[in-house]
PDB file of C-alpha atoms in Angstrom:
ATOM      1  CA  MET A 271     -25.361  -5.822   8.360  1.00  0.00           C
ATOM      2  CA  ARG A 272     -22.684  -3.276   9.205  1.00  0.00           C
ATOM      3  CA  ASP A 273     -22.390  -0.013   7.299  1.00  0.00           C
ATOM      4  CA  THR A 274     -19.071  -0.899   5.627  1.00  0.00           C
ATOM      5  CA  GLU A 275     -20.049  -4.343   4.359  1.00  0.00           C
ATOM      6  CA  GLY A 276     -20.713  -4.420   0.636  1.00  0.00           C
ATOM      7  CA  SER A 277     -20.349  -0.697   0.037  1.00  0.00           C
ATOM      8  CA  PRO A 278     -17.227   1.213  -1.006  1.00  0.00           C
ATOM      9  CA  SER A 279     -15.274   2.393   2.017  1.00  0.00           C
ATOM     10  CA  ALA A 280     -12.359   4.755   2.457  1.00  0.00           C
ATOM     11  CA  ALA A 281     -10.431   2.112   4.406  1.00  0.00           C
ATOM     12  CA  ARG A 282     -10.578  -0.354   1.522  1.00  0.00           C
ATOM     13  CA  LEU A 283      -9.582   2.307  -0.986  1.00  0.00           C
ATOM     14  CA  SER A 284      -6.625   3.377   1.165  1.00  0.00           C
ATOM     15  CA  VAL A 285      -5.356  -0.215   1.210  1.00  0.00           C
ATOM     16  CA  MET A 286      -5.886  -0.443  -2.550  1.00  0.00           C
ATOM     17  CA  ILE A 287      -3.927   2.780  -3.066  1.00  0.00           C
ATOM     18  CA  GLY A 288      -1.248   1.401  -0.754  1.00  0.00           C
ATOM     19  CA  LEU A 289      -1.026  -1.703  -2.925  1.00  0.00           C
ATOM     20  CA  LEU A 290      -0.655   0.499  -6.011  1.00  0.00           C
ATOM     21  CA  LEU A 291       2.131   2.448  -4.286  1.00  0.00           C
ATOM     22  CA  LEU A 292       3.785  -0.814  -3.260  1.00  0.00           C
ATOM     23  CA  VAL A 293       3.835  -1.956  -6.880  1.00  0.00           C
ATOM     24  CA  LEU A 294       5.306   1.368  -8.005  1.00  0.00           C
ATOM     25  CA  LEU A 295       7.911   1.394  -5.214  1.00  0.00           C
ATOM     26  CA  SER A 296       8.960  -2.156  -6.143  1.00  0.00           C
ATOM     27  CA  TRP A 297       9.570  -1.099  -9.739  1.00  0.00           C
ATOM     28  CA  PRO A 298      13.193   0.160  -9.235  1.00  0.00           C
ATOM     29  CA  ARG A 299      14.203  -3.102  -7.587  1.00  0.00           C
ATOM     30  CA  TYR A 300      13.262  -5.099 -10.659  1.00  0.00           C
ATOM     31  CA  GLN A 301      14.520  -2.425 -13.060  1.00  0.00           C
ATOM     32  CA  LEU A 302      17.975  -2.472 -11.470  1.00  0.00           C
ATOM     33  CA  GLY A 303      17.965  -6.275 -11.460  1.00  0.00           C
ATOM     34  CA  GLY A 304      17.104  -6.471 -15.151  1.00  0.00           C
ATOM     35  CA  TYR A 305      13.906  -8.464 -14.667  1.00  0.00           C
ATOM     36  CA  ASP A 306      11.979  -7.343 -17.736  1.00  0.00           C
ATOM     37  CA  THR A 307       9.193  -9.904 -17.344  1.00  0.00           C
ATOM     38  CA  HIS A 308       8.581  -8.769 -13.762  1.00  0.00           C
ATOM     39  CA  ILE A 309       8.455  -5.152 -14.907  1.00  0.00           C
ATOM     40  CA  ALA A 310       5.831  -5.994 -17.511  1.00  0.00           C
ATOM     41  CA  MET A 311       3.738  -7.739 -14.861  1.00  0.00           C
ATOM     42  CA  LEU A 312       4.137  -4.776 -12.503  1.00  0.00           C
ATOM     43  CA  ALA A 313       2.946  -2.442 -15.270  1.00  0.00           C
ATOM     44  CA  LEU A 314      -0.169  -4.565 -15.845  1.00  0.00           C
ATOM     45  CA  ILE A 315      -0.887  -4.764 -12.124  1.00  0.00           C
ATOM     46  CA  ALA A 316      -0.370  -1.018 -11.628  1.00  0.00           C
ATOM     47  CA  GLY A 317      -2.661  -0.214 -14.546  1.00  0.00           C
ATOM     48  CA  GLY A 318      -5.366  -2.528 -13.250  1.00  0.00           C
ATOM     49  CA  LEU A 319      -5.125  -1.165  -9.724  1.00  0.00           C
ATOM     50  CA  ALA A 320      -5.305   2.413 -10.994  1.00  0.00           C
ATOM     51  CA  VAL A 321      -8.456   1.708 -13.027  1.00  0.00           C
ATOM     52  CA  VAL A 322     -10.152  -0.149 -10.169  1.00  0.00           C
ATOM     53  CA  SER A 323      -9.171   2.563  -7.655  1.00  0.00           C
ATOM     54  CA  ILE A 324     -10.687   5.291  -9.821  1.00  0.00           C
ATOM     55  CA  ALA A 325     -13.888   3.298 -10.301  1.00  0.00           C
ATOM     56  CA  TYR A 326     -14.032   2.594  -6.567  1.00  0.00           C
ATOM     57  CA  TRP A 327     -13.545   6.297  -5.754  1.00  0.00           C
ATOM     58  CA  ARG A 328     -16.421   7.236  -8.026  1.00  0.00           C
ATOM     59  CA  ARG A 329     -18.761   4.821  -6.199  1.00  0.00           C
ATOM     60  CA  MET A 330     -17.870   6.125  -2.724  1.00  0.00           C
ATOM     61  CA  THR A 331     -20.163   8.426  -0.784  1.00  0.00           C
ATOM     62  CA  THR A 332     -19.109  11.951   0.113  1.00  0.00           C
ATOM     63  CA  ALA A 333     -18.799  10.962   3.778  1.00  0.00           C
ATOM     64  CA  GLN A 334     -16.355   8.193   2.881  1.00  0.00           C
ATOM     65  CA  ARG A 335     -14.387  10.514   0.586  1.00  0.00           C
ATOM     66  CA  ARG A 336     -13.877  12.919   3.472  1.00  0.00           C
ATOM     67  CA  LEU A 337     -12.089  10.163   5.403  1.00  0.00           C
ATOM     68  CA  MET A 338      -9.456   9.675   2.692  1.00  0.00           C
ATOM     69  CA  PRO A 339      -6.975  12.460   3.635  1.00  0.00           C
ATOM     70  CA  GLY A 340      -6.566  11.067   7.148  1.00  0.00           C
ATOM     71  CA  LEU A 341      -6.203   7.516   5.896  1.00  0.00           C
ATOM     72  CA  LEU A 342      -3.649   8.546   3.277  1.00  0.00           C
ATOM     73  CA  LYS A 343      -1.614  10.338   5.971  1.00  0.00           C
ATOM     74  CA  ARG A 344      -1.677   7.158   8.056  1.00  0.00           C
ATOM     75  CA  LEU A 345      -0.638   5.183   4.981  1.00  0.00           C
ATOM     76  CA  GLY A 346       2.317   7.515   4.438  1.00  0.00           C
ATOM     77  CA  VAL A 347       3.359   7.218   8.078  1.00  0.00           C
ATOM     78  CA  ALA A 348       3.056   3.421   7.909  1.00  0.00           C
ATOM     79  CA  PHE A 349       5.218   3.361   4.754  1.00  0.00           C
ATOM     80  CA  GLY A 350       7.801   5.549   6.487  1.00  0.00           C
ATOM     81  CA  ILE A 351       7.847   3.334   9.576  1.00  0.00           C
ATOM     82  CA  GLY A 352       8.110   0.221   7.397  1.00  0.00           C
ATOM     83  CA  CYS A 353      11.062   1.673   5.470  1.00  0.00           C
ATOM     84  CA  LEU A 354      12.835   2.688   8.689  1.00  0.00           C
ATOM     85  CA  LEU A 355      12.273  -0.731  10.248  1.00  0.00           C
ATOM     86  CA  LEU A 356      13.535  -2.583   7.197  1.00  0.00           C
ATOM     87  CA  ALA A 357      16.500  -0.247   6.777  1.00  0.00           C
ATOM     88  CA  GLY A 358      17.431  -1.007  10.383  1.00  0.00           C
ATOM     89  CA  TRP A 359      16.836  -4.710   9.843  1.00  0.00           C
ATOM     90  CA  HIS A 360      19.063  -4.833   6.781  1.00  0.00           C
ATOM     91  CA  HIS A 361      21.721  -2.694   8.430  1.00  0.00           C
ATOM     92  CA  VAL A 362      21.924  -4.477  11.778  1.00  0.00           C
ATOM     93  CA  LEU A 363      20.670  -8.018  11.348  1.00  0.00           C
ATOM     94  CA  ALA A 364      20.983  -9.013   7.710  1.00  0.00           C
ATOM     95  CA  SER A 365      24.124 -10.805   6.680  1.00  0.00           C
ATOM     96  CA  THR A 366      24.282  -9.146   3.266  1.00  0.00           C
ATOM     97  CA  ALA A 367      24.132  -5.499   2.351  1.00  0.00           C
ATOM     98  CA  ALA A 368      20.879  -4.622   0.618  1.00  0.00           C
ATOM     99  CA  GLY A 369      20.570  -1.892  -1.962  1.00  0.00           C
ATOM    100  CA  TRP A 370      18.257   1.071  -1.529  1.00  0.00           C
ATOM    101  CA  ALA A 371      15.721  -0.401  -3.968  1.00  0.00           C
ATOM    102  CA  THR A 372      15.401  -3.587  -1.916  1.00  0.00           C
ATOM    103  CA  VAL A 373      15.025  -1.646   1.328  1.00  0.00           C
ATOM    104  CA  VAL A 374      12.324   0.576  -0.186  1.00  0.00           C
ATOM    105  CA  SER A 375      10.482  -2.407  -1.676  1.00  0.00           C
ATOM    106  CA  HIS A 376      10.576  -4.409   1.544  1.00  0.00           C
ATOM    107  CA  GLY A 377       9.807  -1.332   3.636  1.00  0.00           C
ATOM    108  CA  ALA A 378       6.764  -0.530   1.519  1.00  0.00           C
ATOM    109  CA  THR A 379       5.554  -4.107   1.963  1.00  0.00           C
ATOM    110  CA  ALA A 380       5.940  -3.870   5.737  1.00  0.00           C
ATOM    111  CA  GLY A 381       4.286  -0.444   5.720  1.00  0.00           C
ATOM    112  CA  LEU A 382       1.288  -1.660   3.745  1.00  0.00           C
ATOM    113  CA  LEU A 383       0.894  -4.626   6.082  1.00  0.00           C
ATOM    114  CA  LEU A 384       1.072  -2.302   9.087  1.00  0.00           C
ATOM    115  CA  HIS A 385      -1.488   0.061   7.533  1.00  0.00           C
ATOM    116  CA  ALA A 386      -3.887  -2.756   6.662  1.00  0.00           C
ATOM    117  CA  LEU A 387      -3.643  -4.260  10.156  1.00  0.00           C
ATOM    118  CA  MET A 388      -4.111  -0.907  11.871  1.00  0.00           C
ATOM    119  CA  THR A 389      -7.019   0.036   9.609  1.00  0.00           C
ATOM    120  CA  GLY A 390      -8.725  -3.275  10.290  1.00  0.00           C
ATOM    121  CA  TRP A 391      -8.069  -2.987  14.006  1.00  0.00           C
ATOM    122  CA  HIS A 392      -9.375   0.588  14.046  1.00  0.00           C
ATOM    123  CA  ALA A 393     -12.548  -0.455  12.180  1.00  0.00           C
ATOM    124  CA  ARG A 394     -13.287  -3.180  14.759  1.00  0.00           C
ATOM    125  CA  ARG A 395     -13.272  -0.670  17.636  1.00  0.00           C
TER     126      ARG A 395
END
């Protein structure tokens, strides 16, 4: 059995934190659209993710905790790249103009996907 299977890992926590950030960055999109039910669901999801992330952090070893700053930097870069890609996509290729909240929400989704794929690819090496 590999070292990361079954035990808390920094890579999993970074993806979980990315998911929490994705939920929070999607909030303005639904707030501006007036989707109150969606906002309530986002609040429940964000609260649950925050509680689980804290519990997960507490179970991690010190060695895994030391990996977090690097992974969070990569997460931030992936979010930035995702936002730039989606801003370009909406500007050049999309037929309708998208608001900043939509670009940020979609960019965060693309960034989280990029981070998760790169983290998984890096772990396989």
